Short mmCIF file of C-alpha atoms in Angstrom, two decimals:
data_model
loop_
_atom_site.label_atom_id
_atom_site.label_comp_id
_atom_site.label_asym_id
_atom_site.label_seq_id
_atom_site.Cartn_x
_atom_site.Cartn_y
_atom_site.Cartn_z
CA UNK A 229 -125.01 102.30 70.25
CA UNK A 230 -132.22 99.80 70.47
CA UNK A 231 -135.15 98.08 71.78
CA UNK A 232 -136.94 95.28 73.37
CA UNK A 233 -136.37 91.55 73.11
CA UNK A 234 -136.59 89.80 76.45
CA UNK A 235 -134.28 86.89 77.10
CA UNK A 236 -133.58 85.33 80.49
CA UNK A 237 -134.40 88.57 82.27
CA UNK A 238 -132.51 90.85 79.90
CA UNK A 239 -132.96 93.00 76.81
CA UNK A 240 -130.85 92.43 73.73
CA UNK A 241 -129.07 95.69 73.11
CA UNK A 242 -126.48 96.10 70.38
CA UNK A 243 -124.85 99.47 70.50
CA UNK A 244 -121.29 100.67 70.07
CA UNK A 245 -119.25 101.95 73.02
CA UNK A 246 -115.53 101.24 73.06
CA UNK A 247 -114.21 99.95 69.77
CA UNK A 248 -111.27 97.85 70.92
CA UNK A 249 -111.24 94.21 71.92
CA UNK A 250 -109.14 91.74 73.88
CA UNK A 251 -107.81 94.44 76.20
CA UNK A 252 -105.34 93.41 78.86
CA UNK A 253 -105.97 95.03 82.22
CA UNK A 254 -103.00 96.63 83.91
CA UNK A 255 -102.44 98.51 87.14
CA UNK A 256 -103.69 102.08 86.98
CA UNK A 257 -100.26 103.51 87.71
CA UNK A 258 -98.47 101.39 85.10
CA UNK A 259 -95.62 103.25 83.38
CA UNK A 260 -95.79 104.11 79.73
CA UNK A 261 -93.98 101.61 77.56
CA UNK A 262 -91.27 103.41 75.61
CA UNK A 263 -91.74 103.57 71.86
CA UNK A 264 -88.70 102.65 69.85
CA UNK A 265 -87.16 105.42 67.78
CA UNK A 266 -87.71 103.39 64.63
CA UNK A 267 -91.49 103.52 65.08
CA UNK A 268 -93.48 105.85 62.89
CA UNK A 269 -93.53 109.44 64.15
CA UNK A 270 -97.31 109.48 63.75
CA UNK A 271 -97.63 106.90 66.52
CA UNK A 272 -95.39 108.92 68.84
CA UNK A 273 -97.50 111.99 68.17
CA UNK A 274 -100.67 110.05 69.02
CA UNK A 275 -99.17 108.84 72.30
CA UNK A 276 -97.93 112.33 73.22
CA UNK A 277 -101.37 113.80 72.60
CA UNK A 278 -102.96 111.11 74.77
CA UNK A 279 -100.53 111.76 77.63
CA UNK A 280 -101.30 115.45 77.43
CA UNK A 281 -105.01 114.70 77.86
CA UNK A 282 -104.17 112.42 80.80
CA UNK A 283 -102.18 115.21 82.45
CA UNK A 284 -105.33 117.35 82.28
CA UNK A 285 -107.38 114.45 83.70
CA UNK A 286 -109.80 114.66 80.76
CA UNK A 287 -110.62 110.96 80.98
CA UNK A 288 -113.58 111.00 78.59
CA UNK A 289 -111.50 112.73 75.92
CA UNK A 290 -108.66 110.29 76.65
CA UNK A 291 -110.92 107.32 75.99
CA UNK A 292 -112.11 108.70 72.66
CA UNK A 293 -108.54 109.56 71.68
CA UNK A 294 -107.08 106.13 72.52
CA UNK A 295 -110.10 104.37 71.04
CA UNK A 296 -109.43 106.04 67.69
CA UNK A 297 -105.69 105.42 68.09
CA UNK A 298 -106.16 101.68 68.66
CA UNK A 299 -108.13 101.47 65.45
CA UNK A 300 -105.26 103.15 63.60
CA UNK A 301 -102.55 101.06 65.34
CA UNK A 302 -104.38 97.82 66.30
CA UNK A 303 -101.24 95.91 67.32
CA UNK A 304 -99.76 98.52 69.62
CA UNK A 305 -99.78 97.37 73.27
CA UNK A 306 -98.97 100.83 74.63
CA UNK A 307 -102.15 102.36 73.27
CA UNK A 308 -104.28 99.49 74.55
CA UNK A 309 -102.68 99.87 77.97
CA UNK A 310 -103.39 103.59 78.12
CA UNK A 311 -106.99 103.05 77.02
CA UNK A 312 -107.68 100.60 79.84
CA UNK A 313 -106.06 102.90 82.41
CA UNK A 314 -108.18 105.82 81.25
CA UNK A 315 -111.36 103.73 81.29
CA UNK A 316 -110.64 102.71 84.89
CA UNK A 317 -110.09 106.30 85.96
CA UNK A 318 -113.10 107.60 84.07
CA UNK A 319 -115.42 104.95 85.52
CA UNK A 320 -114.32 105.58 89.10
CA UNK A 321 -114.72 109.33 88.73
CA UNK A 322 -118.19 109.01 87.16
CA UNK A 323 -119.41 106.55 89.81
CA UNK A 324 -118.49 108.92 92.61
CA UNK A 325 -120.36 111.77 90.94
CA UNK A 326 -123.45 109.60 90.44
CA UNK A 327 -126.07 110.32 93.10
CA UNK A 328 -127.63 106.85 92.89
CA UNK A 329 -124.25 105.16 93.39
CA UNK A 330 -123.31 107.42 96.31
CA UNK A 331 -126.60 106.59 98.00
CA UNK A 332 -125.86 102.87 97.61
CA UNK A 333 -122.40 103.31 99.13
CA UNK A 334 -123.98 105.04 102.13
CA UNK A 335 -127.00 102.81 102.65
CA UNK A 336 -126.19 99.31 101.36
CA UNK A 337 -125.21 96.86 104.14
CA UNK A 338 -121.98 94.98 103.54
CA UNK A 339 -123.72 91.60 103.39
CA UNK A 340 -126.10 92.94 100.71
CA UNK A 341 -123.16 94.36 98.75
CA UNK A 342 -121.49 90.93 98.87
CA UNK A 343 -124.73 89.33 97.68
CA UNK A 344 -124.74 91.83 94.79
CA UNK A 345 -121.16 90.86 93.91
CA UNK A 346 -122.11 87.17 93.99
CA UNK A 347 -125.12 87.87 91.74
CA UNK A 348 -122.91 89.66 89.20
CA UNK A 349 -120.43 86.77 89.19
CA UNK A 350 -123.30 84.32 88.71
CA UNK A 351 -124.53 86.31 85.71
CA UNK A 352 -121.06 86.21 84.17
CA UNK A 353 -120.91 82.46 84.61
CA UNK A 354 -124.34 81.95 83.04
CA UNK A 355 -124.62 84.56 80.33
CA UNK A 356 -121.26 85.94 79.19
CA UNK A 357 -120.39 84.93 75.64
CA UNK A 358 -116.95 83.48 76.51
CA UNK A 359 -115.75 81.27 79.33
CA UNK A 360 -114.93 83.36 82.39
CA UNK A 361 -111.48 83.06 84.00
CA UNK A 362 -112.01 83.82 87.68
CA UNK A 363 -108.44 84.89 88.36
CA UNK A 364 -108.81 87.56 85.64
CA UNK A 365 -112.13 88.76 87.04
CA UNK A 366 -110.51 89.15 90.46
CA UNK A 367 -107.58 91.04 88.93
CA UNK A 368 -110.00 93.44 87.26
CA UNK A 369 -111.73 94.09 90.59
CA UNK A 370 -108.40 94.66 92.33
CA UNK A 371 -107.37 97.14 89.62
CA UNK A 372 -110.65 99.01 90.06
CA UNK A 373 -110.05 99.27 93.81
CA UNK A 374 -106.44 100.40 93.35
CA UNK A 375 -107.55 103.05 90.85
CA UNK A 376 -110.24 104.33 93.22
CA UNK A 377 -107.71 104.62 96.04
CA UNK A 378 -105.68 107.04 93.89
CA UNK A 379 -108.66 109.09 92.70
CA UNK A 380 -109.24 112.48 94.41
CA UNK A 381 -113.04 112.24 94.02
CA UNK A 382 -113.13 108.80 95.67
CA UNK A 383 -110.83 109.93 98.49
CA UNK A 384 -112.95 113.02 99.14
CA UNK A 385 -116.15 110.98 99.29
CA UNK A 386 -114.94 107.89 101.14
CA UNK A 387 -111.57 108.54 102.82
CA UNK A 388 -111.50 112.21 103.82
CA UNK A 389 -110.19 111.36 107.32
CA UNK A 390 -107.50 108.89 106.23
CA UNK A 391 -103.82 109.81 106.03
CA UNK A 392 -102.57 110.03 102.41
CA UNK A 393 -99.45 107.93 103.08
CA UNK A 394 -101.57 105.18 104.67
CA UNK A 395 -103.92 105.13 101.67
CA UNK A 396 -101.03 104.93 99.22
CA UNK A 397 -99.29 102.20 101.22
CA UNK A 398 -102.47 100.12 101.31
CA UNK A 399 -103.14 100.75 97.60
CA UNK A 400 -99.69 99.57 96.55
CA UNK A 401 -99.75 96.47 98.77
CA UNK A 402 -103.35 95.29 98.56
CA UNK A 403 -102.70 92.89 95.68
CA UNK A 404 -100.10 91.10 97.79
CA UNK A 405 -102.89 90.03 100.13
CA UNK A 406 -104.42 87.73 97.53
CA UNK A 407 -101.23 86.32 96.01
CA UNK A 408 -101.28 82.55 95.66
CA UNK A 409 -104.92 82.14 96.69
CA UNK A 410 -107.02 79.57 94.85
CA UNK A 411 -109.54 81.00 92.33
CA UNK A 412 -111.44 77.88 91.29
CA UNK A 413 -114.95 79.34 91.52
CA UNK A 414 -116.92 82.55 91.92
CA UNK A 415 -117.43 81.70 95.59
CA UNK A 416 -113.69 82.15 96.14
CA UNK A 417 -113.95 85.69 94.76
CA UNK A 418 -116.76 86.57 97.13
CA UNK A 419 -114.67 85.39 100.07
CA UNK A 420 -111.63 87.41 98.94
CA UNK A 421 -113.71 90.55 98.44
CA UNK A 422 -115.05 90.16 101.97
CA UNK A 423 -111.52 89.70 103.34
CA UNK A 424 -110.10 92.75 101.53
CA UNK A 425 -113.10 94.84 102.61
CA UNK A 426 -112.37 94.02 106.25
CA UNK A 427 -108.68 94.76 105.78
CA UNK A 428 -109.40 98.15 104.16
CA UNK A 429 -111.71 99.11 107.00
CA UNK A 430 -109.09 98.12 109.58
CA UNK A 431 -106.09 99.82 107.93
CA UNK A 432 -107.51 102.99 106.33
CA UNK A 433 -111.09 103.25 107.58
CA UNK A 434 -112.74 102.55 104.22
CA UNK A 435 -116.38 101.45 104.48
CA UNK A 436 -116.59 97.74 103.51
CA UNK A 437 -119.47 98.41 101.12
CA UNK A 438 -117.31 100.84 99.11
CA UNK A 439 -114.60 98.19 98.73
CA UNK A 440 -117.03 95.47 97.67
CA UNK A 441 -118.68 97.77 95.12
CA UNK A 442 -115.29 98.43 93.50
CA UNK A 443 -114.77 94.68 93.13
CA UNK A 444 -118.28 94.46 91.68
CA UNK A 445 -117.85 97.29 89.16
CA UNK A 446 -114.39 96.09 88.16
CA UNK A 447 -115.58 92.53 87.54
CA UNK A 448 -116.85 93.51 84.09
CA UNK A 449 -114.03 95.87 83.18
CA UNK A 450 -111.74 93.49 81.35
CA UNK A 451 -114.28 91.10 79.85
CA UNK A 452 -114.69 92.98 76.58
CA UNK A 453 -115.16 96.61 75.48
CA UNK A 454 -118.96 96.52 75.77
CA UNK A 455 -119.83 94.79 79.06
CA UNK A 456 -120.26 97.19 81.96
CA UNK A 457 -121.83 97.66 85.36
CA UNK A 458 -124.79 100.08 85.49
CA UNK A 459 -125.59 102.32 88.44
CA UNK A 460 -129.24 102.95 89.27
CA UNK A 461 -129.27 106.18 87.26
CA UNK A 462 -127.51 104.56 84.31
CA UNK A 463 -130.00 101.69 84.37
CA UNK A 464 -132.90 104.15 84.24
CA UNK A 465 -131.24 106.03 81.36
CA UNK A 466 -130.72 102.80 79.46
CA UNK A 467 -134.38 101.84 79.69
CA UNK A 468 -135.42 105.39 78.78
CA UNK A 469 -133.28 105.04 75.67
CA UNK A 470 -134.90 101.71 74.93
CA UNK A 471 -138.38 103.18 75.27
CA UNK A 472 -137.47 106.23 73.16
CA UNK A 473 -138.50 108.78 75.76
CA UNK A 474 -137.21 110.33 78.96
CA UNK A 475 -138.01 113.01 81.52
CA UNK A 476 -135.79 116.03 80.97
CA UNK A 477 -135.28 119.20 78.96
CA UNK A 478 -134.85 117.67 75.51
CA UNK A 479 -131.24 118.60 74.79
CA UNK A 480 -128.22 116.62 73.65
CA UNK A 481 -125.13 117.72 75.58
CA UNK A 482 -121.38 117.35 75.33
CA UNK A 483 -118.88 118.27 78.03
CA UNK A 484 -116.58 120.93 76.61
CA UNK A 485 -113.94 122.48 78.88
CA UNK A 486 -115.89 124.29 81.62
CA UNK A 487 -119.37 124.11 80.11
CA UNK A 488 -122.03 121.84 78.65
CA UNK A 489 -122.25 122.41 74.90
CA UNK A 490 -125.74 121.93 73.45
CA UNK A 491 -125.36 119.73 70.37
CA UNK A 492 -129.04 119.37 69.60
CA UNK A 493 -132.47 120.47 70.78
CA UNK A 494 -135.48 118.19 70.31
CA UNK A 495 -138.27 120.08 68.52
CA UNK A 496 -141.32 120.58 70.73
CA UNK A 497 -139.42 119.79 73.94
CA UNK A 498 -139.11 122.06 77.00
CA UNK A 499 -135.71 123.44 75.93
CA UNK A 500 -136.97 124.32 72.45
CA UNK A 501 -140.02 126.06 73.93
CA UNK A 502 -137.69 128.03 76.24
CA UNK A 503 -135.77 129.32 73.21
CA UNK A 504 -132.63 127.25 73.76
CA UNK A 505 -130.73 126.56 70.54
CA UNK A 506 -127.99 124.25 69.29
CA UNK A 507 -124.53 125.75 69.72
CA UNK A 508 -125.36 127.45 73.01
CA UNK A 509 -123.93 126.28 76.34
CA UNK A 510 -125.21 125.58 79.84
CA UNK A 511 -122.86 127.02 82.48
CA UNK A 512 -124.99 126.76 85.63
CA UNK A 513 -127.57 124.28 86.93
CA UNK A 514 -129.32 125.44 90.11
CA UNK A 515 -126.45 126.67 92.32
CA UNK A 516 -123.78 124.54 90.64
CA UNK A 517 -121.47 126.26 88.17
CA UNK A 518 -119.73 124.21 85.48
CA UNK A 519 -116.65 126.37 86.06
CA UNK A 520 -116.33 125.32 89.71
CA UNK A 521 -117.15 121.63 89.33
CA UNK A 522 -117.08 118.85 86.74
CA UNK A 523 -119.68 119.70 84.04
CA UNK A 524 -120.94 116.11 84.29
CA UNK A 525 -122.04 116.81 87.86
CA UNK A 526 -124.06 119.77 86.60
CA UNK A 527 -125.53 117.57 83.87
CA UNK A 528 -126.73 115.09 86.50
CA UNK A 529 -128.59 117.94 88.23
CA UNK A 530 -130.69 118.47 85.11
CA UNK A 531 -132.50 115.25 86.04
CA UNK A 532 -135.51 115.45 88.29
CA UNK A 533 -139.17 114.54 88.73
CA UNK A 534 -141.57 115.09 85.86
CA UNK A 535 -143.22 118.57 85.91
CA UNK A 536 -140.58 120.01 88.26
CA UNK A 537 -138.57 123.09 87.25
CA UNK A 538 -134.79 123.53 87.02
CA UNK A 539 -132.92 126.85 87.05
CA UNK A 540 -130.13 127.13 84.47
CA UNK A 541 -127.89 129.77 82.94
CA UNK A 542 -127.31 129.59 79.19
CA UNK A 543 -124.64 131.33 77.13
CA UNK A 544 -125.54 132.14 73.55
CA UNK A 545 -123.10 131.88 70.64
CA UNK A 546 -121.79 135.39 71.43
CA UNK A 547 -121.19 134.52 75.09
CA UNK A 548 -124.13 136.52 76.44
CA UNK A 549 -125.76 134.85 79.49
CA UNK A 550 -129.45 134.46 80.25
CA UNK A 551 -131.15 132.80 83.22
CA UNK A 552 -134.02 130.41 82.58
CA UNK A 553 -136.37 128.24 84.58
CA UNK A 554 -137.30 125.22 82.46
CA UNK A 555 -139.86 122.55 83.29
CA UNK A 556 -138.79 118.92 83.10
CA UNK A 557 -141.22 116.95 80.94
CA UNK A 558 -141.40 113.62 79.21
CA UNK A 559 -139.70 114.03 75.84
CA UNK A 560 -140.10 111.72 72.88
CA UNK A 561 -136.74 111.07 71.23
CA UNK A 562 -137.05 110.91 67.43
CA UNK A 563 -135.19 108.03 65.81
CA UNK A 564 -136.23 108.91 62.25
CA UNK A 565 -135.59 112.43 61.00
CA UNK A 566 -134.91 114.60 57.95
CA UNK A 567 -137.70 112.87 56.03
CA UNK A 568 -138.07 114.45 52.58
CA UNK A 569 -137.75 113.99 48.83
CA UNK A 570 -134.19 114.77 47.78
CA UNK A 571 -135.26 114.63 44.12
CA UNK A 572 -138.95 115.34 43.72
CA UNK A 573 -138.91 114.88 39.95
CA UNK A 574 -137.46 111.38 40.21
CA UNK A 575 -139.39 110.56 43.39
CA UNK A 576 -136.28 109.80 45.50
CA UNK A 577 -137.11 109.74 49.19
CA UNK A 578 -134.64 110.16 52.03
CA UNK A 579 -134.73 109.49 55.75
CA UNK A 580 -132.13 109.28 58.48
CA UNK A 581 -132.18 106.62 61.19
CA UNK A 582 -130.43 107.97 64.29
CA UNK A 583 -130.76 104.80 66.40
CA UNK A 584 -132.80 101.63 66.77
CA UNK A 585 -135.26 101.88 69.65
CA UNK A 586 -138.64 100.48 70.62
CA UNK A 587 -140.50 102.93 68.40
CA UNK A 588 -138.25 102.60 65.33
CA UNK A 589 -140.39 100.12 63.37
CA UNK A 590 -143.51 102.23 63.90
CA UNK A 591 -141.71 105.51 63.12
CA UNK A 592 -140.06 104.28 59.94
CA UNK A 593 -143.36 102.87 58.66
CA UNK A 594 -145.02 106.24 59.21
CA UNK A 595 -142.13 107.98 57.41
CA UNK A 596 -142.36 105.61 54.46
CA UNK A 597 -146.07 106.25 54.02
CA UNK A 598 -145.49 110.01 54.28
CA UNK A 599 -142.89 109.76 51.50
CA UNK A 600 -145.16 107.48 49.48
CA UNK A 601 -147.91 110.11 49.55
CA UNK A 602 -145.37 112.65 48.28
CA UNK A 603 -144.61 110.44 45.27
CA UNK A 604 -141.67 108.33 46.44
CA UNK A 605 -140.47 105.80 43.85
CA UNK A 606 -137.08 104.94 45.40
CA UNK A 607 -135.49 105.43 48.80
CA UNK A 608 -132.22 106.35 50.51
CA UNK A 609 -131.80 105.33 54.16
CA UNK A 610 -128.98 107.03 56.05
CA UNK A 611 -127.49 105.18 59.04
CA UNK A 612 -124.25 107.15 59.16
CA UNK A 613 -123.34 107.93 62.75
CA UNK A 614 -126.02 105.53 64.02
CA UNK A 615 -124.47 103.70 67.02
CA UNK A 616 -127.06 100.91 67.08
CA UNK A 617 -129.75 99.94 69.55
CA UNK A 618 -132.17 97.06 69.88
CA UNK A 619 -131.56 93.83 68.02
CA UNK A 620 -135.30 93.38 67.51
CA UNK A 621 -135.64 96.86 66.00
CA UNK A 622 -132.84 96.18 63.49
CA UNK A 623 -134.53 92.93 62.47
CA UNK A 624 -137.93 94.63 62.11
CA UNK A 625 -136.55 97.41 59.90
CA UNK A 626 -134.69 94.95 57.67
CA UNK A 627 -137.87 92.88 57.43
CA UNK A 628 -139.65 95.88 55.89
CA UNK A 629 -137.43 95.59 52.82
CA UNK A 630 -136.70 91.85 52.52
CA UNK A 631 -139.35 89.39 51.38
CA UNK A 632 -137.62 86.28 52.65
CA UNK A 633 -134.32 84.85 53.83
CA UNK A 634 -132.12 85.23 56.86
CA UNK A 635 -131.55 88.68 58.39
CA UNK A 636 -129.02 87.87 61.10
CA UNK A 637 -127.74 84.95 63.18
CA UNK A 638 -126.67 85.16 66.83
CA UNK A 639 -124.45 82.61 68.59
CA UNK A 640 -123.50 82.51 72.26
CA UNK A 641 -121.80 80.16 74.72
CA UNK A 642 -125.24 79.56 76.22
CA UNK A 643 -127.40 77.86 73.58
CA UNK A 644 -130.37 79.99 74.70
CA UNK A 645 -128.64 82.90 72.97
CA UNK A 646 -128.64 81.15 69.56
CA UNK A 647 -131.22 82.54 67.13
CA UNK A 648 -131.76 82.74 63.39
CA UNK A 649 -133.87 85.75 62.43
CA UNK A 650 -135.62 85.60 59.04
CA UNK A 651 -137.71 87.94 56.92
CA UNK A 652 -141.43 87.57 56.19
CA UNK A 653 -143.23 88.44 52.98
CA UNK A 654 -145.94 90.62 54.52
CA UNK A 655 -145.63 94.45 54.58
CA UNK A 656 -142.54 94.52 52.35
CA UNK A 657 -141.48 97.68 50.52
CA UNK A 658 -140.09 96.61 47.15
CA UNK A 659 -138.83 99.99 45.87
CA UNK A 660 -135.19 100.51 44.72
CA UNK A 661 -133.04 101.67 47.62
CA UNK A 662 -129.61 102.67 48.84
CA UNK A 663 -128.14 102.65 52.36
CA UNK A 664 -125.51 105.14 53.54
CA UNK A 665 -122.95 103.93 56.09
CA UNK A 666 -119.74 105.21 57.66
CA UNK A 667 -117.20 104.31 60.34
CA UNK A 668 -119.65 105.28 63.08
CA UNK A 669 -122.45 103.01 61.84
CA UNK A 670 -122.35 100.28 64.48
CA UNK A 671 -124.04 97.11 65.70
CA UNK A 672 -127.78 97.32 64.87
CA UNK A 673 -126.91 99.55 61.91
CA UNK A 674 -124.54 96.86 60.71
CA UNK A 675 -127.22 94.18 61.03
CA UNK A 676 -129.51 96.24 58.83
CA UNK A 677 -126.81 97.20 56.32
CA UNK A 678 -125.38 93.66 56.24
CA UNK A 679 -128.79 92.15 55.49
CA UNK A 680 -129.48 94.62 52.66
CA UNK A 681 -125.97 94.00 51.27
CA UNK A 682 -125.97 90.18 51.43
CA UNK A 683 -129.39 89.89 49.81
CA UNK A 684 -128.39 92.41 47.10
CA UNK A 685 -131.55 94.27 48.04
CA UNK A 686 -129.98 97.71 47.69
CA UNK A 687 -126.68 99.53 47.17
CA UNK A 688 -124.45 100.41 50.13
CA UNK A 689 -122.49 103.65 49.81
CA UNK A 690 -120.01 105.46 52.02
CA UNK A 691 -117.27 103.99 54.19
CA UNK A 692 -116.74 100.65 55.95
CA UNK A 693 -118.82 100.46 59.10
CA UNK A 694 -117.58 100.33 62.69
CA UNK A 695 -117.20 96.57 63.10
CA UNK A 696 -119.08 95.81 66.31
CA UNK A 697 -120.56 92.34 66.02
CA UNK A 698 -121.72 91.45 69.52
CA UNK A 699 -125.03 91.47 71.37
CA UNK A 700 -125.48 92.79 74.90
CA UNK A 701 -128.20 91.78 77.33
CA UNK A 702 -129.44 94.38 79.83
CA UNK A 703 -130.13 92.72 83.18
CA UNK A 704 -131.74 94.19 86.29
CA UNK A 705 -130.01 92.87 89.40
CA UNK A 706 -132.06 91.59 92.32
CA UNK A 707 -129.79 92.34 95.29
CA UNK A 708 -129.93 96.12 94.78
CA UNK A 709 -130.92 98.69 92.17
CA UNK A 710 -128.10 98.12 89.72
CA UNK A 711 -127.86 96.52 86.31
CA UNK A 712 -125.51 94.79 83.91
CA UNK A 713 -124.86 95.37 80.25
CA UNK A 714 -123.33 92.01 79.38
CA UNK A 715 -122.17 90.59 76.05
CA UNK A 716 -124.20 87.41 75.53
CA UNK A 717 -123.66 86.55 71.86
CA UNK A 718 -121.96 87.43 68.59
CA UNK A 719 -123.87 88.09 65.40
CA UNK A 720 -123.26 87.22 61.76
CA UNK A 721 -124.64 88.57 58.50
CA UNK A 722 -126.99 86.42 56.34
CA UNK A 723 -124.01 85.04 54.38
CA UNK A 724 -122.23 84.12 57.62
CA UNK A 725 -119.80 87.04 57.55
CA UNK A 726 -118.20 88.08 60.82
CA UNK A 727 -118.91 91.73 61.64
CA UNK A 728 -116.57 92.18 64.61
CA UNK A 729 -113.45 94.20 63.73
CA UNK A 730 -114.31 93.93 60.04
CA UNK A 731 -117.52 95.88 59.63
CA UNK A 732 -119.70 95.98 56.53
CA UNK A 733 -117.99 97.08 53.32
CA UNK A 734 -119.96 99.38 51.00
CA UNK A 735 -120.60 98.48 47.39
CA UNK A 736 -119.43 101.97 46.43
CA UNK A 737 -116.82 103.68 48.59
CA UNK A 738 -117.27 107.42 48.88
CA UNK A 739 -115.28 109.53 51.33
CA UNK A 740 -117.59 111.58 53.49
CA UNK A 741 -117.55 115.37 53.16
CA UNK A 742 -120.53 115.86 55.41
CA UNK A 743 -121.45 115.47 59.06
CA UNK A 744 -125.02 114.25 59.44
CA UNK A 745 -127.13 117.23 60.43
CA UNK A 746 -129.41 117.39 63.46
CA UNK A 747 -132.65 119.33 63.28
CA UNK A 748 -132.36 122.65 65.13
CA UNK A 749 -135.03 123.90 67.53
CA UNK A 750 -137.14 125.02 64.56
CA UNK A 751 -136.88 121.63 62.88
CA UNK A 752 -134.69 123.00 60.05
CA UNK A 753 -132.12 120.68 58.41
CA UNK A 754 -128.81 121.47 56.72
CA UNK A 755 -128.89 121.41 52.92
CA UNK A 756 -128.11 118.12 51.18
CA UNK A 757 -125.91 119.80 48.59
CA UNK A 758 -122.58 119.47 50.41
CA UNK A 759 -122.98 115.73 51.04
CA UNK A 760 -120.88 113.78 48.51
CA UNK A 761 -122.15 110.38 49.70
CA UNK A 762 -125.77 111.40 49.39
CA UNK A 763 -125.21 112.95 45.96
CA UNK A 764 -123.66 109.69 44.73
CA UNK A 765 -126.56 107.71 46.20
CA UNK A 766 -129.05 109.91 44.35
CA UNK A 767 -127.27 109.09 41.08
CA UNK A 768 -127.31 105.37 41.88
CA UNK A 769 -130.98 105.05 42.88
CA UNK A 770 -132.02 107.26 39.96
CA UNK A 771 -130.37 104.71 37.66
CA UNK A 772 -131.81 101.76 39.60
CA UNK A 773 -135.29 103.24 39.32
CA UNK A 774 -134.94 103.56 35.54
CA UNK A 775 -133.82 99.94 35.25
CA UNK A 776 -136.70 98.68 37.41
CA UNK A 777 -139.20 100.47 35.16
CA UNK A 778 -138.01 98.73 31.97
CA UNK A 779 -140.17 95.87 30.59
CA UNK A 780 -138.87 92.41 31.48
#
């Protein structure tokens, strides 16, 4: 799911997270709606698999599962319900394992927390793409609080001295306290949050700040799949992503059972220099074992000041452990990789765009000149699996290949979000080209692919893209160190086509037989030979290059 365009205090970020829209928030303990026997057995199997993941409390896996399921069965209310429930539970659990959030719960005065809530509500009223219904925002906050009150991590952190039956009684009855109250403005919500916070402190001993922060975090939950509240750590990570660098070890991780699987190692980074390789796993960070605690907690401990050292234990592919002390350093995250000629004789260049960040325009220009010096006559750009990034970066990359005309249009409820971005004739690469897309090419990738497609500038190959056609602004909040990722506008291709839920359709559909490779710690890339989409693209641009060389 980028880089920097400032607008009313925010950054326009367009990156894919949850792929469903118009979700209806429900109580976290809502029962599963029975599926009629006449419904396709495939749907029942999908639901059963999701419930199994829920039983194991694997909320991140649940979200991915239901997200994919909703795309397969877009009209099924049961799947949408389960997705929202799992998102609520996942968000609560993650917040209460986030050191920056826990510090805010401990140190933020209640009045400051209420000011933060009011600031968030004000941002919704001013910037959110659709009109905000205050009664719905309140309901989202109440659902977040109710979910937290049933979460073991929350209870351990905030209610360890409270009696379980008292907590459950309060959780089940709290919504009755606001029944029939007038919700005509955001000021009414602030007053209700203050009232419930006092009630929770009186009845179960919950710190008022913890209650208000649940209302605050939940306020964005049901707006759309992409708007979300950012803790201090998440805000820092977002801006590191925007800048294209961060302080860390230089590894890409995935939680897998009781360990952190290393998906990728950035060449030249601290992890690569320490001999860590893709496919290995981290099982201990300092004194914290991933077996004894949530692996995400261990992942958070990898963060630290620049130049400091962190002690970790790594398992290799054969399960053999080794202990390492690795220095945290600033790591540059490559957004352009696998730059090479896929057909040297025909001069066909290839590069893969992994995301759109602040450095993307500079990095792709450097890659193009490197390929040009190698004899590039045509080009294939691969944005498969690219989740998006900065709106401005997508526009800048498209502008490298379009001489004139519209690139993308954005439209919001606030007219300050309305822009028409157009190409300029300078610095344009006019070579024949193809763009590779798939179902994971989202947002900024779709802006780029849509512009190339609508202007008939190149051939799109692969599978229909993700279908995420909205723009998010990243806002730093003033009341405390938190942020908002808030949908501010929707975007449209040059021909006016809606991207949301439709995606960009390729000119030539080719089923993928290949997962885009990451460079390993030695910078080596998987062979192109097994990639059916790329092989078809080579045929297409080879033919386009021949046509462009004929006399006119």
